[in-house]
Amino acid sequence: VQLVESGGASVQAGGSLRLSCAVSGYTGNVNCMGWFRQAPGKEREGVAAFSTGGGSKYYHYSVEGRFTISQDNAKPTLYLQMNALKPEDTAMYYCAADLVTGGDWRSVDLWSYWGQGTQVTVS
């Protein structure tokens, strides 16, 4: 599975961005897709996740109501719509795929595949 993120940019506080993650390779066993972020000097943290089987969605409390994770199976692409952006959302954003069955989606070590990241800067 290969993941390529895009859509990162510099925006003003209150603005919006949509991140995309293009997915290629064999995805038949991928059970979950997610977005993580890592700010300078901080650990990588889970932002949102999407269960491909049941369609459940999970969000970090700080982005609940502002960010929306979605998937277009036809392309296939994973999206993260980010609204009402705040300076504290500034980070490198990463796409992840295939979570260990039953694992906590917020655990970085439990994901199998990662993209290279796309930078989001909010000022």
mmCIF file of N, CA and C in Angstrom:
data_model
loop_
_atom_site.group_PDB
_atom_site.id
_atom_site.type_symbol
_atom_site.label_atom_id
_atom_site.label_comp_id
_atom_site.label_asym_id
_atom_site.label_seq_id
_atom_site.Cartn_x
_atom_site.Cartn_y
_atom_site.Cartn_z
ATOM 1 N N VAL A 1 0.849 -1.191 0.000
ATOM 2 C CA VAL A 1 0.000 0.000 0.000
ATOM 3 C C VAL A 1 0.887 1.245 0.000
ATOM 4 N N GLN A 2 0.615 2.138 -0.921
ATOM 5 C CA GLN A 2 1.354 3.404 -0.986
ATOM 6 C C GLN A 2 0.386 4.557 -0.731
ATOM 7 N N LEU A 3 0.872 5.517 0.034
ATOM 8 C CA LEU A 3 0.046 6.667 0.415
ATOM 9 C C LEU A 3 0.785 7.948 0.052
ATOM 10 N N VAL A 4 0.114 8.857 -0.624
ATOM 11 C CA VAL A 4 0.718 10.134 -1.001
ATOM 12 C C VAL A 4 -0.234 11.261 -0.612
ATOM 13 N N GLU A 5 0.220 12.089 0.336
ATOM 14 C CA GLU A 5 -0.607 13.198 0.796
ATOM 15 C C GLU A 5 -0.390 14.433 -0.068
ATOM 16 N N SER A 6 -1.382 15.296 -0.082
ATOM 17 C CA SER A 6 -1.285 16.596 -0.746
ATOM 18 C C SER A 6 -2.314 17.523 -0.124
ATOM 19 N N GLY A 7 -2.185 18.813 -0.457
ATOM 20 C CA GLY A 7 -3.172 19.781 -0.002
ATOM 21 C C GLY A 7 -2.716 20.674 1.131
ATOM 22 N N GLY A 8 -1.551 20.397 1.693
ATOM 23 C CA GLY A 8 -1.054 21.249 2.756
ATOM 24 C C GLY A 8 -0.711 22.641 2.237
ATOM 25 N N ALA A 9 -0.839 23.647 3.102
ATOM 26 C CA ALA A 9 -0.571 25.024 2.691
ATOM 27 C C ALA A 9 -0.468 25.901 3.933
ATOM 28 N N SER A 10 -0.169 27.160 3.703
ATOM 29 C CA SER A 10 -0.181 28.169 4.762
ATOM 30 C C SER A 10 -1.480 28.949 4.666
ATOM 31 N N VAL A 11 -2.204 29.023 5.775
ATOM 32 C CA VAL A 11 -3.492 29.721 5.780
ATOM 33 C C VAL A 11 -3.611 30.566 7.040
ATOM 34 N N GLN A 12 -4.527 31.492 7.010
ATOM 35 C CA GLN A 12 -4.789 32.307 8.191
ATOM 36 C C GLN A 12 -5.768 31.597 9.116
ATOM 37 N N ALA A 13 -5.688 31.943 10.389
ATOM 38 C CA ALA A 13 -6.603 31.368 11.366
ATOM 39 C C ALA A 13 -8.050 31.614 10.944
ATOM 40 N N GLY A 14 -8.873 30.596 11.105
ATOM 41 C CA GLY A 14 -10.254 30.671 10.681
ATOM 42 C C GLY A 14 -10.498 30.126 9.282
ATOM 43 N N GLY A 15 -9.423 29.885 8.555
ATOM 44 C CA GLY A 15 -9.547 29.399 7.198
ATOM 45 C C GLY A 15 -9.775 27.902 7.121
ATOM 46 N N SER A 16 -9.830 27.388 5.901
ATOM 47 C CA SER A 16 -10.106 25.976 5.662
ATOM 48 C C SER A 16 -9.093 25.386 4.689
ATOM 49 N N LEU A 17 -8.881 24.100 4.823
ATOM 50 C CA LEU A 17 -8.046 23.336 3.898
ATOM 51 C C LEU A 17 -8.639 21.946 3.759
ATOM 52 N N ARG A 18 -8.392 21.322 2.618
ATOM 53 C CA ARG A 18 -8.754 19.915 2.459
ATOM 54 C C ARG A 18 -7.503 19.143 2.080
ATOM 55 N N LEU A 19 -7.114 18.222 2.926
ATOM 56 C CA LEU A 19 -5.983 17.350 2.640
ATOM 57 C C LEU A 19 -6.482 16.109 1.902
ATOM 58 N N SER A 20 -5.642 15.622 0.996
ATOM 59 C CA SER A 20 -5.960 14.402 0.265
ATOM 60 C C SER A 20 -4.856 13.386 0.468
ATOM 61 N N CYS A 21 -5.227 12.127 0.440
ATOM 62 C CA CYS A 21 -4.264 11.030 0.532
ATOM 63 C C CYS A 21 -4.615 10.031 -0.565
ATOM 64 N N ALA A 22 -3.794 10.014 -1.606
ATOM 65 C CA ALA A 22 -4.017 9.077 -2.702
ATOM 66 C C ALA A 22 -3.511 7.700 -2.292
ATOM 67 N N VAL A 23 -4.339 6.695 -2.455
ATOM 68 C CA VAL A 23 -4.029 5.333 -2.025
ATOM 69 C C VAL A 23 -3.812 4.444 -3.246
ATOM 70 N N SER A 24 -2.727 3.684 -3.253
ATOM 71 C CA SER A 24 -2.481 2.744 -4.344
ATOM 72 C C SER A 24 -1.940 1.439 -3.768
ATOM 73 N N GLY A 25 -1.874 0.435 -4.625
ATOM 74 C CA GLY A 25 -1.440 -0.872 -4.169
ATOM 75 C C GLY A 25 -2.622 -1.704 -3.713
ATOM 76 N N TYR A 26 -2.309 -2.875 -3.128
ATOM 77 C CA TYR A 26 -3.373 -3.771 -2.686
ATOM 78 C C TYR A 26 -3.970 -3.293 -1.379
ATOM 79 N N THR A 27 -5.233 -2.941 -1.407
ATOM 80 C CA THR A 27 -5.892 -2.390 -0.221
ATOM 81 C C THR A 27 -6.994 -3.299 0.295
ATOM 82 N N GLY A 28 -7.034 -4.521 -0.180
ATOM 83 C CA GLY A 28 -8.117 -5.423 0.180
ATOM 84 C C GLY A 28 -8.213 -5.740 1.652
ATOM 85 N N ASN A 29 -7.080 -5.717 2.347
ATOM 86 C CA ASN A 29 -7.090 -6.047 3.773
ATOM 87 C C ASN A 29 -7.033 -4.823 4.674
ATOM 88 N N VAL A 30 -7.046 -3.644 4.091
ATOM 89 C CA VAL A 30 -6.950 -2.430 4.908
ATOM 90 C C VAL A 30 -8.254 -2.220 5.650
ATOM 91 N N ASN A 31 -8.190 -2.206 6.978
ATOM 92 C CA ASN A 31 -9.411 -2.124 7.775
ATOM 93 C C ASN A 31 -9.698 -0.719 8.274
ATOM 94 N N CYS A 32 -8.694 0.137 8.212
ATOM 95 C CA CYS A 32 -8.865 1.463 8.784
ATOM 96 C C CYS A 32 -7.893 2.420 8.112
ATOM 97 N N MET A 33 -8.329 3.666 7.953
ATOM 98 C CA MET A 33 -7.479 4.721 7.410
ATOM 99 C C MET A 33 -7.487 5.870 8.411
ATOM 100 N N GLY A 34 -6.381 6.610 8.466
ATOM 101 C CA GLY A 34 -6.351 7.685 9.439
ATOM 102 C C GLY A 34 -5.458 8.843 9.056
ATOM 103 N N TRP A 35 -5.601 9.911 9.807
ATOM 104 C CA TRP A 35 -4.746 11.095 9.682
ATOM 105 C C TRP A 35 -4.080 11.350 11.028
ATOM 106 N N PHE A 36 -2.802 11.632 10.978
ATOM 107 C CA PHE A 36 -2.012 12.004 12.147
ATOM 108 C C PHE A 36 -1.337 13.334 11.876
ATOM 109 N N ARG A 37 -0.837 13.945 12.915
ATOM 110 C CA ARG A 37 -0.064 15.175 12.739
ATOM 111 C C ARG A 37 1.064 15.221 13.757
ATOM 112 N N GLN A 38 2.104 15.942 13.385
ATOM 113 C CA GLN A 38 3.246 16.098 14.276
ATOM 114 C C GLN A 38 3.771 17.517 14.176
ATOM 115 N N ALA A 39 3.694 18.221 15.280
ATOM 116 C CA ALA A 39 4.225 19.571 15.357
ATOM 117 C C ALA A 39 5.683 19.503 15.816
ATOM 118 N N PRO A 40 6.484 20.516 15.506
ATOM 119 C CA PRO A 40 7.900 20.514 15.920
ATOM 120 C C PRO A 40 8.040 20.321 17.428
ATOM 121 N N GLY A 41 8.884 19.369 17.816
ATOM 122 C CA GLY A 41 9.126 19.132 19.229
ATOM 123 C C GLY A 41 8.068 18.332 19.941
ATOM 124 N N LYS A 42 7.052 17.876 19.210
ATOM 125 C CA LYS A 42 5.966 17.115 19.823
ATOM 126 C C LYS A 42 5.851 15.734 19.200
ATOM 127 N N GLU A 43 5.168 14.837 19.905
ATOM 128 C CA GLU A 43 4.948 13.507 19.376
ATOM 129 C C GLU A 43 3.848 13.523 18.323
ATOM 130 N N ARG A 44 3.913 12.530 17.445
ATOM 131 C CA ARG A 44 2.862 12.387 16.448
ATOM 132 C C ARG A 44 1.567 11.984 17.158
ATOM 133 N N GLU A 45 0.465 12.626 16.774
ATOM 134 C CA GLU A 45 -0.807 12.336 17.414
ATOM 135 C C GLU A 45 -1.890 12.047 16.384
ATOM 136 N N GLY A 46 -2.822 11.210 16.780
ATOM 137 C CA GLY A 46 -3.930 10.887 15.903
ATOM 138 C C GLY A 46 -4.914 12.036 15.808
ATOM 139 N N VAL A 47 -5.331 12.346 14.599
ATOM 140 C CA VAL A 47 -6.288 13.425 14.360
ATOM 141 C C VAL A 47 -7.670 12.850 14.070
ATOM 142 N N ALA A 48 -7.727 11.874 13.173
ATOM 143 C CA ALA A 48 -9.010 11.284 12.806
ATOM 144 C C ALA A 48 -8.761 9.921 12.186
ATOM 145 N N ALA A 49 -9.765 9.059 12.271
ATOM 146 C CA ALA A 49 -9.662 7.732 11.672
ATOM 147 C C ALA A 49 -11.010 7.307 11.128
ATOM 148 N N PHE A 50 -10.938 6.422 10.156
ATOM 149 C CA PHE A 50 -12.140 5.982 9.458
ATOM 150 C C PHE A 50 -12.079 4.473 9.302
ATOM 151 N N SER A 51 -13.083 3.769 9.824
ATOM 152 C CA SER A 51 -13.152 2.324 9.691
ATOM 153 C C SER A 51 -13.753 1.979 8.339
ATOM 154 N N THR A 52 -12.984 1.316 7.489
ATOM 155 C CA THR A 52 -13.447 1.040 6.132
ATOM 156 C C THR A 52 -14.577 0.005 6.106
ATOM 157 N N GLY A 53 -14.619 -0.832 7.121
ATOM 158 C CA GLY A 53 -15.663 -1.846 7.152
ATOM 159 C C GLY A 53 -16.997 -1.288 7.621
ATOM 160 N N GLY A 54 -17.033 -0.750 8.809
ATOM 161 C CA GLY A 54 -18.283 -0.269 9.375
ATOM 162 C C GLY A 54 -18.596 1.185 9.123
ATOM 163 N N GLY A 55 -17.601 1.941 8.633
ATOM 164 C CA GLY A 55 -17.831 3.351 8.372
ATOM 165 C C GLY A 55 -17.750 4.241 9.593
ATOM 166 N N SER A 56 -17.328 3.687 10.735
ATOM 167 C CA SER A 56 -17.209 4.518 11.939
ATOM 168 C C SER A 56 -16.099 5.533 11.780
ATOM 169 N N LYS A 57 -16.291 6.695 12.408
ATOM 170 C CA LYS A 57 -15.292 7.755 12.357
ATOM 171 C C LYS A 57 -14.892 8.148 13.779
ATOM 172 N N TYR A 58 -13.628 8.487 13.935
ATOM 173 C CA TYR A 58 -13.094 8.842 15.235
ATOM 174 C C TYR A 58 -12.284 10.122 15.091
ATOM 175 N N TYR A 59 -12.358 10.975 16.112
ATOM 176 C CA TYR A 59 -11.671 12.258 16.063
ATOM 177 C C TYR A 59 -10.966 12.571 17.383
ATOM 178 N N HIS A 60 -9.848 13.269 17.281
ATOM 179 C CA HIS A 60 -9.214 13.844 18.460
ATOM 180 C C HIS A 60 -10.158 14.920 18.976
ATOM 181 N N TYR A 61 -10.230 15.043 20.291
ATOM 182 C CA TYR A 61 -11.189 15.976 20.881
ATOM 183 C C TYR A 61 -10.961 17.416 20.398
ATOM 184 N N SER A 62 -9.732 17.762 20.092
ATOM 185 C CA SER A 62 -9.431 19.150 19.720
ATOM 186 C C SER A 62 -9.904 19.515 18.313
ATOM 187 N N VAL A 63 -10.238 18.522 17.504
ATOM 188 C CA VAL A 63 -10.686 18.801 16.138
ATOM 189 C C VAL A 63 -12.147 18.429 15.930
ATOM 190 N N GLU A 64 -12.767 17.849 16.933
ATOM 191 C CA GLU A 64 -14.172 17.448 16.838
ATOM 192 C C GLU A 64 -15.025 18.655 16.463
ATOM 193 N N GLY A 65 -15.841 18.483 15.423
ATOM 194 C CA GLY A 65 -16.698 19.571 14.967
ATOM 195 C C GLY A 65 -16.056 20.503 13.965
ATOM 196 N N ARG A 66 -14.741 20.421 13.814
ATOM 197 C CA ARG A 66 -14.045 21.276 12.844
ATOM 198 C C ARG A 66 -13.483 20.481 11.668
ATOM 199 N N PHE A 67 -13.030 19.277 11.930
ATOM 200 C CA PHE A 67 -12.425 18.429 10.896
ATOM 201 C C PHE A 67 -13.385 17.292 10.542
ATOM 202 N N THR A 68 -13.339 16.880 9.277
ATOM 203 C CA THR A 68 -14.142 15.749 8.825
ATOM 204 C C THR A 68 -13.295 14.825 7.980
ATOM 205 N N ILE A 69 -13.286 13.549 8.337
ATOM 206 C CA ILE A 69 -12.569 12.551 7.557
ATOM 207 C C ILE A 69 -13.562 11.861 6.630
ATOM 208 N N SER A 70 -13.131 11.618 5.401
ATOM 209 C CA SER A 70 -14.004 10.946 4.453
ATOM 210 C C SER A 70 -13.163 10.162 3.454
ATOM 211 N N GLN A 71 -13.833 9.322 2.700
ATOM 212 C CA GLN A 71 -13.122 8.464 1.754
ATOM 213 C C GLN A 71 -13.913 8.372 0.464
ATOM 214 N N ASP A 72 -13.196 8.420 -0.645
ATOM 215 C CA ASP A 72 -13.790 8.210 -1.962
ATOM 216 C C ASP A 72 -13.246 6.895 -2.479
ATOM 217 N N ASN A 73 -14.041 5.847 -2.431
ATOM 218 C CA ASN A 73 -13.562 4.525 -2.843
ATOM 219 C C ASN A 73 -13.283 4.442 -4.332
ATOM 220 N N ALA A 74 -13.920 5.281 -5.117
ATOM 221 C CA ALA A 74 -13.768 5.208 -6.569
ATOM 222 C C ALA A 74 -12.378 5.648 -7.013
ATOM 223 N N LYS A 75 -11.728 6.525 -6.249
ATOM 224 C CA LYS A 75 -10.462 7.083 -6.740
ATOM 225 C C LYS A 75 -9.218 6.236 -6.510
ATOM 226 N N PRO A 76 -8.940 5.581 -5.410
ATOM 227 C CA PRO A 76 -9.437 5.803 -4.045
ATOM 228 C C PRO A 76 -8.583 6.841 -3.308
ATOM 229 N N THR A 77 -9.230 7.645 -2.537
ATOM 230 C CA THR A 77 -8.571 8.740 -1.851
ATOM 231 C C THR A 77 -9.207 8.969 -0.486
ATOM 232 N N LEU A 78 -8.359 9.277 0.478
ATOM 233 C CA LEU A 78 -8.809 9.650 1.811
ATOM 234 C C LEU A 78 -8.683 11.158 1.940
ATOM 235 N N TYR A 79 -9.681 11.794 2.561
ATOM 236 C CA TYR A 79 -9.678 13.238 2.703
ATOM 237 C C TYR A 79 -9.729 13.644 4.171
ATOM 238 N N LEU A 80 -9.242 14.844 4.428
ATOM 239 C CA LEU A 80 -9.438 15.473 5.725
ATOM 240 C C LEU A 80 -9.833 16.923 5.459
ATOM 241 N N GLN A 81 -11.100 17.219 5.654
ATOM 242 C CA GLN A 81 -11.586 18.584 5.518
ATOM 243 C C GLN A 81 -11.364 19.289 6.847
ATOM 244 N N MET A 82 -10.637 20.389 6.824
ATOM 245 C CA MET A 82 -10.296 21.118 8.030
ATOM 246 C C MET A 82 -10.876 22.524 7.953
ATOM 247 N N ASN A 83 -11.771 22.838 8.859
ATOM 248 C CA ASN A 83 -12.395 24.153 8.925
ATOM 249 C C ASN A 83 -12.034 24.849 10.229
ATOM 250 N N ALA A 84 -12.247 26.143 10.261
ATOM 251 C CA ALA A 84 -11.982 26.932 11.465
ATOM 252 C C ALA A 84 -10.592 26.636 12.020
ATOM 253 N N LEU A 85 -9.617 26.675 11.154
ATOM 254 C CA LEU A 85 -8.256 26.315 11.549
ATOM 255 C C LEU A 85 -7.700 27.280 12.593
ATOM 256 N N LYS A 86 -6.891 26.714 13.484
ATOM 257 C CA LYS A 86 -6.270 27.480 14.554
ATOM 258 C C LYS A 86 -4.754 27.354 14.456
ATOM 259 N N PRO A 87 -4.003 28.304 15.006
ATOM 260 C CA PRO A 87 -2.544 28.201 14.970
ATOM 261 C C PRO A 87 -2.037 26.880 15.559
ATOM 262 N N GLU A 88 -2.723 26.350 16.551
ATOM 263 C CA GLU A 88 -2.285 25.088 17.160
ATOM 264 C C GLU A 88 -2.511 23.885 16.258
ATOM 265 N N ASP A 89 -3.161 24.069 15.119
ATOM 266 C CA ASP A 89 -3.291 22.992 14.136
ATOM 267 C C ASP A 89 -2.057 22.889 13.243
ATOM 268 N N THR A 90 -1.141 23.830 13.378
ATOM 269 C CA THR A 90 0.078 23.813 12.579
ATOM 270 C C THR A 90 0.873 22.554 12.853
ATOM 271 N N ALA A 91 1.176 21.806 11.799
ATOM 272 C CA ALA A 91 1.908 20.540 11.940
ATOM 273 C C ALA A 91 2.122 19.922 10.566
ATOM 274 N N MET A 92 2.950 18.891 10.541
ATOM 275 C CA MET A 92 3.032 18.021 9.377
ATOM 276 C C MET A 92 1.922 16.987 9.541
ATOM 277 N N TYR A 93 1.118 16.818 8.505
ATOM 278 C CA TYR A 93 0.004 15.884 8.556
ATOM 279 C C TYR A 93 0.332 14.641 7.737
ATOM 280 N N TYR A 94 0.071 13.483 8.347
ATOM 281 C CA TYR A 94 0.392 12.209 7.729
ATOM 282 C C TYR A 94 -0.857 11.350 7.564
ATOM 283 N N CYS A 95 -0.898 10.639 6.466
ATOM 284 C CA CYS A 95 -1.940 9.659 6.210
ATOM 285 C C CYS A 95 -1.417 8.287 6.654
ATOM 286 N N ALA A 96 -2.294 7.467 7.226
ATOM 287 C CA ALA A 96 -1.908 6.139 7.680
ATOM 288 C C ALA A 96 -2.966 5.127 7.260
ATOM 289 N N ALA A 97 -2.535 3.872 7.087
ATOM 290 C CA ALA A 97 -3.460 2.820 6.672
ATOM 291 C C ALA A 97 -3.179 1.520 7.400
ATOM 292 N N ASP A 98 -4.227 0.752 7.593
ATOM 293 C CA ASP A 98 -4.163 -0.597 8.134
ATOM 294 C C ASP A 98 -3.754 -0.649 9.601
ATOM 295 N N LEU A 99 -4.759 -0.559 10.447
ATOM 296 C CA LEU A 99 -4.558 -0.592 11.889
ATOM 297 C C LEU A 99 -4.613 -2.038 12.398
ATOM 298 N N VAL A 100 -3.767 -2.363 13.356
ATOM 299 C CA VAL A 100 -3.824 -3.683 13.973
ATOM 300 C C VAL A 100 -5.247 -3.931 14.486
ATOM 301 N N THR A 101 -5.811 -5.072 14.164
ATOM 302 C CA THR A 101 -7.189 -5.376 14.531
ATOM 303 C C THR A 101 -7.418 -5.194 16.034
ATOM 304 N N GLY A 102 -8.403 -4.386 16.358
ATOM 305 C CA GLY A 102 -8.726 -4.144 17.757
ATOM 306 C C GLY A 102 -7.852 -3.125 18.441
ATOM 307 N N GLY A 103 -6.894 -2.579 17.691
ATOM 308 C CA GLY A 103 -5.972 -1.637 18.298
ATOM 309 C C GLY A 103 -6.564 -0.246 18.467
ATOM 310 N N ASP A 104 -5.950 0.531 19.301
ATOM 311 C CA ASP A 104 -6.358 1.916 19.530
ATOM 312 C C ASP A 104 -5.879 2.752 18.356
ATOM 313 N N TRP A 105 -6.778 3.382 17.637
ATOM 314 C CA TRP A 105 -6.417 4.107 16.432
ATOM 315 C C TRP A 105 -5.432 5.241 16.721
ATOM 316 N N ARG A 106 -5.377 5.697 17.973
ATOM 317 C CA ARG A 106 -4.479 6.795 18.311
ATOM 318 C C ARG A 106 -3.034 6.349 18.516
ATOM 319 N N SER A 107 -2.793 5.047 18.497
ATOM 320 C CA SER A 107 -1.439 4.529 18.716
ATOM 321 C C SER A 107 -0.664 4.482 17.417
ATOM 322 N N VAL A 108 0.360 5.285 17.333
ATOM 323 C CA VAL A 108 1.162 5.405 16.118
ATOM 324 C C VAL A 108 1.758 4.064 15.716
ATOM 325 N N ASP A 109 2.202 3.280 16.689
ATOM 326 C CA ASP A 109 2.915 2.029 16.411
ATOM 327 C C ASP A 109 2.030 0.935 15.830
ATOM 328 N N LEU A 110 0.718 1.106 15.860
ATOM 329 C CA LEU A 110 -0.197 0.052 15.442
ATOM 330 C C LEU A 110 -0.635 0.180 13.977
ATOM 331 N N TRP A 111 -0.083 1.140 13.256
ATOM 332 C CA TRP A 111 -0.425 1.323 11.843
ATOM 333 C C TRP A 111 0.690 0.775 10.962
ATOM 334 N N SER A 112 0.296 0.187 9.816
ATOM 335 C CA SER A 112 1.271 -0.483 8.950
ATOM 336 C C SER A 112 1.886 0.419 7.896
ATOM 337 N N TYR A 113 1.120 1.342 7.362
ATOM 338 C CA TYR A 113 1.585 2.142 6.218
ATOM 339 C C TYR A 113 1.427 3.631 6.504
ATOM 340 N N TRP A 114 2.413 4.382 6.012
ATOM 341 C CA TRP A 114 2.440 5.835 6.219
ATOM 342 C C TRP A 114 2.803 6.560 4.945
ATOM 343 N N GLY A 115 2.241 7.751 4.794
ATOM 344 C CA GLY A 115 2.657 8.634 3.721
ATOM 345 C C GLY A 115 3.829 9.482 4.171
ATOM 346 N N GLN A 116 4.280 10.374 3.272
ATOM 347 C CA GLN A 116 5.468 11.188 3.548
ATOM 348 C C GLN A 116 5.132 12.488 4.270
ATOM 349 N N GLY A 117 3.848 12.846 4.311
ATOM 350 C CA GLY A 117 3.414 14.028 5.036
ATOM 351 C C GLY A 117 3.197 15.238 4.153
ATOM 352 N N THR A 118 2.353 16.140 4.623
ATOM 353 C CA THR A 118 2.099 17.420 3.964
ATOM 354 C C THR A 118 1.968 18.481 5.051
ATOM 355 N N GLN A 119 2.629 19.628 4.832
ATOM 356 C CA GLN A 119 2.730 20.647 5.872
ATOM 357 C C GLN A 119 1.516 21.574 5.876
ATOM 358 N N VAL A 120 0.978 21.780 7.068
ATOM 359 C CA VAL A 120 -0.096 22.752 7.281
ATOM 360 C C VAL A 120 0.402 23.796 8.268
ATOM 361 N N THR A 121 0.339 25.064 7.863
ATOM 362 C CA THR A 121 0.766 26.160 8.723
ATOM 363 C C THR A 121 -0.381 27.147 8.856
ATOM 364 N N VAL A 122 -0.762 27.436 10.091
ATOM 365 C CA VAL A 122 -1.866 28.352 10.364
ATOM 366 C C VAL A 122 -1.323 29.536 11.165
ATOM 367 N N SER A 123 -1.537 30.740 10.664
ATOM 368 C CA SER A 123 -1.005 31.913 11.349
ATOM 369 C C SER A 123 -2.096 32.927 11.641
#
